[in-house]
XYZ file of C-alpha atoms in Angstrom:
332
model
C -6.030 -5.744 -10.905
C -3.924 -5.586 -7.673
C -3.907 -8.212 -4.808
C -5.591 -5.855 -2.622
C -8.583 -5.227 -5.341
C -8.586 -9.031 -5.636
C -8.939 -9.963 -2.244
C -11.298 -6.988 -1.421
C -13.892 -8.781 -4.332
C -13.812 -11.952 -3.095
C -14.181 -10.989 0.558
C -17.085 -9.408 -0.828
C -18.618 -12.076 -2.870
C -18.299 -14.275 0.000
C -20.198 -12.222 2.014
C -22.974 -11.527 -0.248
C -23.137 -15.170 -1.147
C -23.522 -15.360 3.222
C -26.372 -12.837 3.399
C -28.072 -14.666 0.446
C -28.136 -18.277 2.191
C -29.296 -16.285 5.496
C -31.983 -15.332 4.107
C -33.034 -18.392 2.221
C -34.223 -19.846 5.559
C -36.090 -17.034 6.284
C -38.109 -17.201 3.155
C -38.662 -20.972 2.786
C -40.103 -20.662 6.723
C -42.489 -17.868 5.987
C -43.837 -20.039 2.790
C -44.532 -23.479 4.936
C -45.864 -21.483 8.175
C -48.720 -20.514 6.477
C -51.421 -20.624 7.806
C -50.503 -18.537 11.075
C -53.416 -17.541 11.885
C -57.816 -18.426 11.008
C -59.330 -18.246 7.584
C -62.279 -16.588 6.593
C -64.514 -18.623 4.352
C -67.038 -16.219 2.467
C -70.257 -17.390 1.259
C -72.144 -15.558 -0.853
C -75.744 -16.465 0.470
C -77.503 -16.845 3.327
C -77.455 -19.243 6.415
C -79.777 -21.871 5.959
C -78.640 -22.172 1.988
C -77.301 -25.255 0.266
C -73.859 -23.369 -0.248
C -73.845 -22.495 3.129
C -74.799 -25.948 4.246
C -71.893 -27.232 2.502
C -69.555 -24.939 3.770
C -70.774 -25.763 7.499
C -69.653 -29.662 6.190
C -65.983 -28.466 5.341
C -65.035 -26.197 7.778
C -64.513 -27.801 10.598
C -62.252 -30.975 8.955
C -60.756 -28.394 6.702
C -59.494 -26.441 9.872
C -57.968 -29.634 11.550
C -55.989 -30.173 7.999
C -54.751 -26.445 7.932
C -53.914 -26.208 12.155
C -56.307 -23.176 11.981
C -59.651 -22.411 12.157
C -62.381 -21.985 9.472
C -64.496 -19.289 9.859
C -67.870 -19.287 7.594
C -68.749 -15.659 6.553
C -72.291 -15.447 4.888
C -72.038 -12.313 2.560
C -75.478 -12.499 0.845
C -76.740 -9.964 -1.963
C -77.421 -9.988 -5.552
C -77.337 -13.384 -6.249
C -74.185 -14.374 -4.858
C -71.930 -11.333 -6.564
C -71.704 -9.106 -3.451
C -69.873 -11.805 -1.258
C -67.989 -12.640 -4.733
C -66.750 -9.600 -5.351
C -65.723 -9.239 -2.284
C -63.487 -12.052 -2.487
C -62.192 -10.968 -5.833
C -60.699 -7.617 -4.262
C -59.662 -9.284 -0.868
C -55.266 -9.190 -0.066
C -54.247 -12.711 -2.361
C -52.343 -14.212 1.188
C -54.635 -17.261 1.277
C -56.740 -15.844 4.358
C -59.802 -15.472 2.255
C -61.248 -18.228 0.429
C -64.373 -18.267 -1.696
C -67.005 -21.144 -1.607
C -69.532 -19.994 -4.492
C -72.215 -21.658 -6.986
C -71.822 -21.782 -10.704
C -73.912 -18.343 -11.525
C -71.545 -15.686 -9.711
C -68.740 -17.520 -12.164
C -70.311 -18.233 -15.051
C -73.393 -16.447 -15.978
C -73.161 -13.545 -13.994
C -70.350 -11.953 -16.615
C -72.777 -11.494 -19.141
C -75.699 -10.881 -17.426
C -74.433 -7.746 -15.340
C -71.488 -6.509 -18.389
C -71.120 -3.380 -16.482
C -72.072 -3.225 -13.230
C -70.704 -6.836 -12.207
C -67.494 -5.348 -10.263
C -65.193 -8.038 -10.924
C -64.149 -10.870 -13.638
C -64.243 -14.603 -12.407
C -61.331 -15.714 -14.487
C -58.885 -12.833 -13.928
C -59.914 -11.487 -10.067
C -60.099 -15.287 -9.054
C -58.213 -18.438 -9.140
C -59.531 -21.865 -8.277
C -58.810 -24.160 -6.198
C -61.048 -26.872 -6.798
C -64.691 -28.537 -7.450
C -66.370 -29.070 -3.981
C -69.564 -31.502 -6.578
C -72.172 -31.260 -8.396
C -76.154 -31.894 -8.680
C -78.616 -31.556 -10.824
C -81.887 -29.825 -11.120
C -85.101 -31.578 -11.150
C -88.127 -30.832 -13.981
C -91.376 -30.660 -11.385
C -94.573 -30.275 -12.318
C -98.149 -30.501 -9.900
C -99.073 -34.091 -9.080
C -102.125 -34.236 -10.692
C -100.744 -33.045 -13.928
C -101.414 -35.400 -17.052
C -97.791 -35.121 -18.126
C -96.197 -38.063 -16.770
C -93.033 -37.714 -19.141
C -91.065 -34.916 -20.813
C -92.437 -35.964 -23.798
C -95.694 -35.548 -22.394
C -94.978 -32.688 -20.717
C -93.922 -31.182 -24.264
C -96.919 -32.140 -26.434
C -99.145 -30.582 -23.367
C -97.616 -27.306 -23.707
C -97.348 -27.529 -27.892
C -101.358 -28.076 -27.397
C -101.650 -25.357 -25.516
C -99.712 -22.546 -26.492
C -99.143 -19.442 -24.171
C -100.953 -21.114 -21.461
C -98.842 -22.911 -19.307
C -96.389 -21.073 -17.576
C -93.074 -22.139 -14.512
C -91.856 -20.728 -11.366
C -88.162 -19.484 -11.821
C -86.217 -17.572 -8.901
C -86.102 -14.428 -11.461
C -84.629 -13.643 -14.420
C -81.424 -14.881 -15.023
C -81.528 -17.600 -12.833
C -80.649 -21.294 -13.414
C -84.331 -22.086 -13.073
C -85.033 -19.576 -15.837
C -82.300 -20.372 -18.492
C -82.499 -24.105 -18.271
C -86.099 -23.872 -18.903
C -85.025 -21.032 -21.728
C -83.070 -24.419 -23.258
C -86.029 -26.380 -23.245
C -88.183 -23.568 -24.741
C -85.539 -23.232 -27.391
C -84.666 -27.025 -27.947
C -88.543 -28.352 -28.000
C -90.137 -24.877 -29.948
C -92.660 -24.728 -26.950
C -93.440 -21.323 -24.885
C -93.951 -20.794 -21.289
C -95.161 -17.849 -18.939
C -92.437 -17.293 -16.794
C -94.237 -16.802 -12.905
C -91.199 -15.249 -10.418
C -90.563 -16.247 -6.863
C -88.377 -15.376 -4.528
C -86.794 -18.623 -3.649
C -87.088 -22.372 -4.673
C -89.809 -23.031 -1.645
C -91.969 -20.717 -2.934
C -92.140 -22.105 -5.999
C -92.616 -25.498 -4.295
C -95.669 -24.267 -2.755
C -96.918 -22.355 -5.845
C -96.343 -26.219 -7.831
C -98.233 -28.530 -4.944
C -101.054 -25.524 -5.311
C -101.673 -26.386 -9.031
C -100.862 -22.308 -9.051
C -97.783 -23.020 -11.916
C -97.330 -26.024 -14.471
C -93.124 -26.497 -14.135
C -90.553 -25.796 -12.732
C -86.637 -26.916 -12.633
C -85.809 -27.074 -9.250
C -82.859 -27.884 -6.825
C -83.389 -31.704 -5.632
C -82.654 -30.575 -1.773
C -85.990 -28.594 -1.962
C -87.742 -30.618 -4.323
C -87.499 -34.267 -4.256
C -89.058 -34.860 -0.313
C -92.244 -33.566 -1.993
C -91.661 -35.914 -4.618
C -91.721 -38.974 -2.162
C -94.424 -37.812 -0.380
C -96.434 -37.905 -3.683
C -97.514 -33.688 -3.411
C -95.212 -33.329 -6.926
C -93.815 -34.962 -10.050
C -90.831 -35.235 -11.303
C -89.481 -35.720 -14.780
C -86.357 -35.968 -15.334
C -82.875 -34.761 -14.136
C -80.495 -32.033 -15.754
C -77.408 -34.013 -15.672
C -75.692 -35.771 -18.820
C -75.469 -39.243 -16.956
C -78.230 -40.846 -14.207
C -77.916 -40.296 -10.869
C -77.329 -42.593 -8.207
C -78.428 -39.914 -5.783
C -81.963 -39.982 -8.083
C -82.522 -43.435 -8.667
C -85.484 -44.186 -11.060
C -85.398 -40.242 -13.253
C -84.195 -40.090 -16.425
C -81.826 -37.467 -17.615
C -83.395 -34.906 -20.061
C -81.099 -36.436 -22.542
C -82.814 -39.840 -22.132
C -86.379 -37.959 -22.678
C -84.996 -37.057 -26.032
C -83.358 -33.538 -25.569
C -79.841 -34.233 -26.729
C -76.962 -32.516 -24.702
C -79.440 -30.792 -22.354
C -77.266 -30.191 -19.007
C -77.697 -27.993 -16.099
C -76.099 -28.897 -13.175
C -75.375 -27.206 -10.290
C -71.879 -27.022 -8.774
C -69.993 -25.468 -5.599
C -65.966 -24.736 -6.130
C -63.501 -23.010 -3.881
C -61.528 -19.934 -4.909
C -58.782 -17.361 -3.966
C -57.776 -13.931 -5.297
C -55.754 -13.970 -8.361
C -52.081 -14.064 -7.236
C -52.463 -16.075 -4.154
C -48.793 -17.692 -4.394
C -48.883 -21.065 -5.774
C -47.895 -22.772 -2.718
C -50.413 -21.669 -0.997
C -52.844 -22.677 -4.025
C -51.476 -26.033 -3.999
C -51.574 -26.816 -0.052
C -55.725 -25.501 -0.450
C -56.181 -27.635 -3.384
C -54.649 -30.595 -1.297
C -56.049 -30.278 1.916
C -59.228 -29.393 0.303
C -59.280 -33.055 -2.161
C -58.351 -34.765 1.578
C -61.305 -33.544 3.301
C -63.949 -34.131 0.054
C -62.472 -38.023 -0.014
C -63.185 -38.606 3.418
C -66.336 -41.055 3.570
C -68.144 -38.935 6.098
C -67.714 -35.673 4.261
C -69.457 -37.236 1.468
C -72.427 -38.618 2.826
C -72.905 -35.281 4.273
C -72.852 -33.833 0.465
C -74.846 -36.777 -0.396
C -77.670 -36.010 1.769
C -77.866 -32.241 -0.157
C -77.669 -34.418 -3.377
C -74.339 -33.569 -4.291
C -71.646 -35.717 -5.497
C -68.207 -35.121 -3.948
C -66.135 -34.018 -6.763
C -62.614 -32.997 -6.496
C -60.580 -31.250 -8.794
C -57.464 -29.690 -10.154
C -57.398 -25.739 -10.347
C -57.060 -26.346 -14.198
C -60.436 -28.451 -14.588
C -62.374 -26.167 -12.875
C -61.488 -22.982 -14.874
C -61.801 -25.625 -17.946
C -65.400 -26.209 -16.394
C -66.401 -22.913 -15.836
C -65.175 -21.766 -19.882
C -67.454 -24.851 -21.206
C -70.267 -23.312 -18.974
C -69.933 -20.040 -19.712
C -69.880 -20.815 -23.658
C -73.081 -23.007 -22.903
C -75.168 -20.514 -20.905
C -73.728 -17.184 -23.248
C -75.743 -18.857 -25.935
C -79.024 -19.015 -24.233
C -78.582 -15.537 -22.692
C -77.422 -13.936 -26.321
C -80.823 -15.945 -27.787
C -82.728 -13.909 -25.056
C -80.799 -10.584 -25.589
C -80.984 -10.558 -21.350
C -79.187 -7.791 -19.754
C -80.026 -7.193 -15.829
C -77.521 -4.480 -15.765
């Protein structure tokens, strides 16, 4: 190779190895400015909901973390899948951000096999747990069932009479009373509403004999003496419910059905941007006002990794498959 050929390459090289570090700037600043401008935070129910409550919560000291605002979009229909799948199609830049329940996630794949619209672990990607609650077994005040156990033997003596409220099929209302059909050998008349209230009112009537019920709705009946409850759905006691037992202590082993609230993104949201949500998002749930806000919708603040909660949502899912197989329930 001639001098001239020589020189000529390396003149080159040192030019392309120039452009190359230009642009290195360039990219590394359009990474860290996001965000640049506000975030849309869709939520699949309506105003007024518990999801929606705890998105009103987060906003606000989520936006002062990011340096942009938080806007809540309510995007209600079919159970929380419309606003979901909405989500799960939106552009992956980290301007759209999910804040769903467990069913849109977990059950809803099976349910709705064909018509569902998108897949929760391939469309989505979490960011983290917001917490967790559990439901509450309620039955009429002046029912003689004062115990699970109780509550069991009064439907084994009479069989095909007593019946539950449930917020239609499919529902976590329906399936985790499904489990306890399935786990005690008892059967119950399932009564649809169209939300938890209504089945409040249908329970303080003497009109239905049971229902599992979200504690925001439930439990201020409770106190004021209109309703019983049983026993909670969670694997541990709550400090939130001081005084119920789990429905493992009443003797139904491993019966859980808790309801949780997790952030997500579109699959292929870069990872940095995963990892500043996941951070800003574990700030705001650790701040001591943020949880006595959840706390007061009798939810425990719980924080996660992206990696736990798509570990959560496959141990749910394998859970809540098996009661929907044993029902052969398709709402496609």
């Amino acid at each position: 190779m001639s001098l001239f050929a020589r020189s000529r390459r390396l003149i080159y090289s040192s030019l392309l190895g120039l452009a190359c570090a230009a642009l290195m700037p360039t990219v590394s600043t359009a990474q860290s400015s996001w965000p640049e401008r506000p975030i849309q935070m869709v939520v699949p129910f309506p105003a007024g909901s518990s999801p929606d409550a705890l998105a009103r919560a987060i906003a606000e000291p989520l936006a002062q973390n990011l340096g942009q605002p938080v806007i809540v979009d309510n995007r209600p229909g079919a159970g929380g899948n419309i606003g979901t799948r909405f989500v799960a199609h939106a552009k992956p830049d980290g301007y759209t951000l999910l804040l769903t329940i467990n069913g849109p996630m977990v059950t809803a794949p099976t349910l709705y096999k064909n018509t569902l619209g998108y897949d929760p672990l391939k469309d989505l990607q979490p960011i983290s747990m917001i917490g967790t609650s559990p439901n509450v077994l309620v039955v009429p005040a002046d029912s003689p069932a004062n115990t699970v156990q109780e509550f069991i033997d009064l439907a084994k003596s009479r069989p095909g009479e007593l019946n539950y409220g449930s917020v239609g099929p499919g529902s976590s209302a329906h399936l985790a009373m499904a489990m306890l059909e399935n786990a005690a050998d008892i059967r119950l008349e399932q009564i649809p509403y169209s939300g938890f209230p209504q089945i409040l009112t249908a329970i303080i009537a003497g009109d239905i004999d049971a229902a599992f019920m979200v504690p925001g709705i439930a439990m201020p009946q409770v106190q004021a003496g209109k309703v019983k409850a049983l026993a909670i759905t969670s694997l541990k006691p709550s400090e939130l419910l001081p005084g119920l037992p789990t429905m493992v202590q009443a003797g139904q082993k491993q019966f859980e059905a808790i309801s949780w609230d997790a952030f997500f993104v579109p699959s292929n949201t870069p990872d940095d941007i995963v990892a500043r949500l996941n951070k800003e998002v574990t700030a705001v749930l650790q701040r001591e006002d943020i949880k006595a806000k959840l706390n007061a919708f009798y939810f425990s603040s719980e924080p996660s990794t992206p990696q736990a909660m798509t570990d959560k949502i496959l141990a749910d899912k394998a859970r809540w498959d098996a009661v929907i197989d044993r029902l052969k329930l398709s709402l496609d």
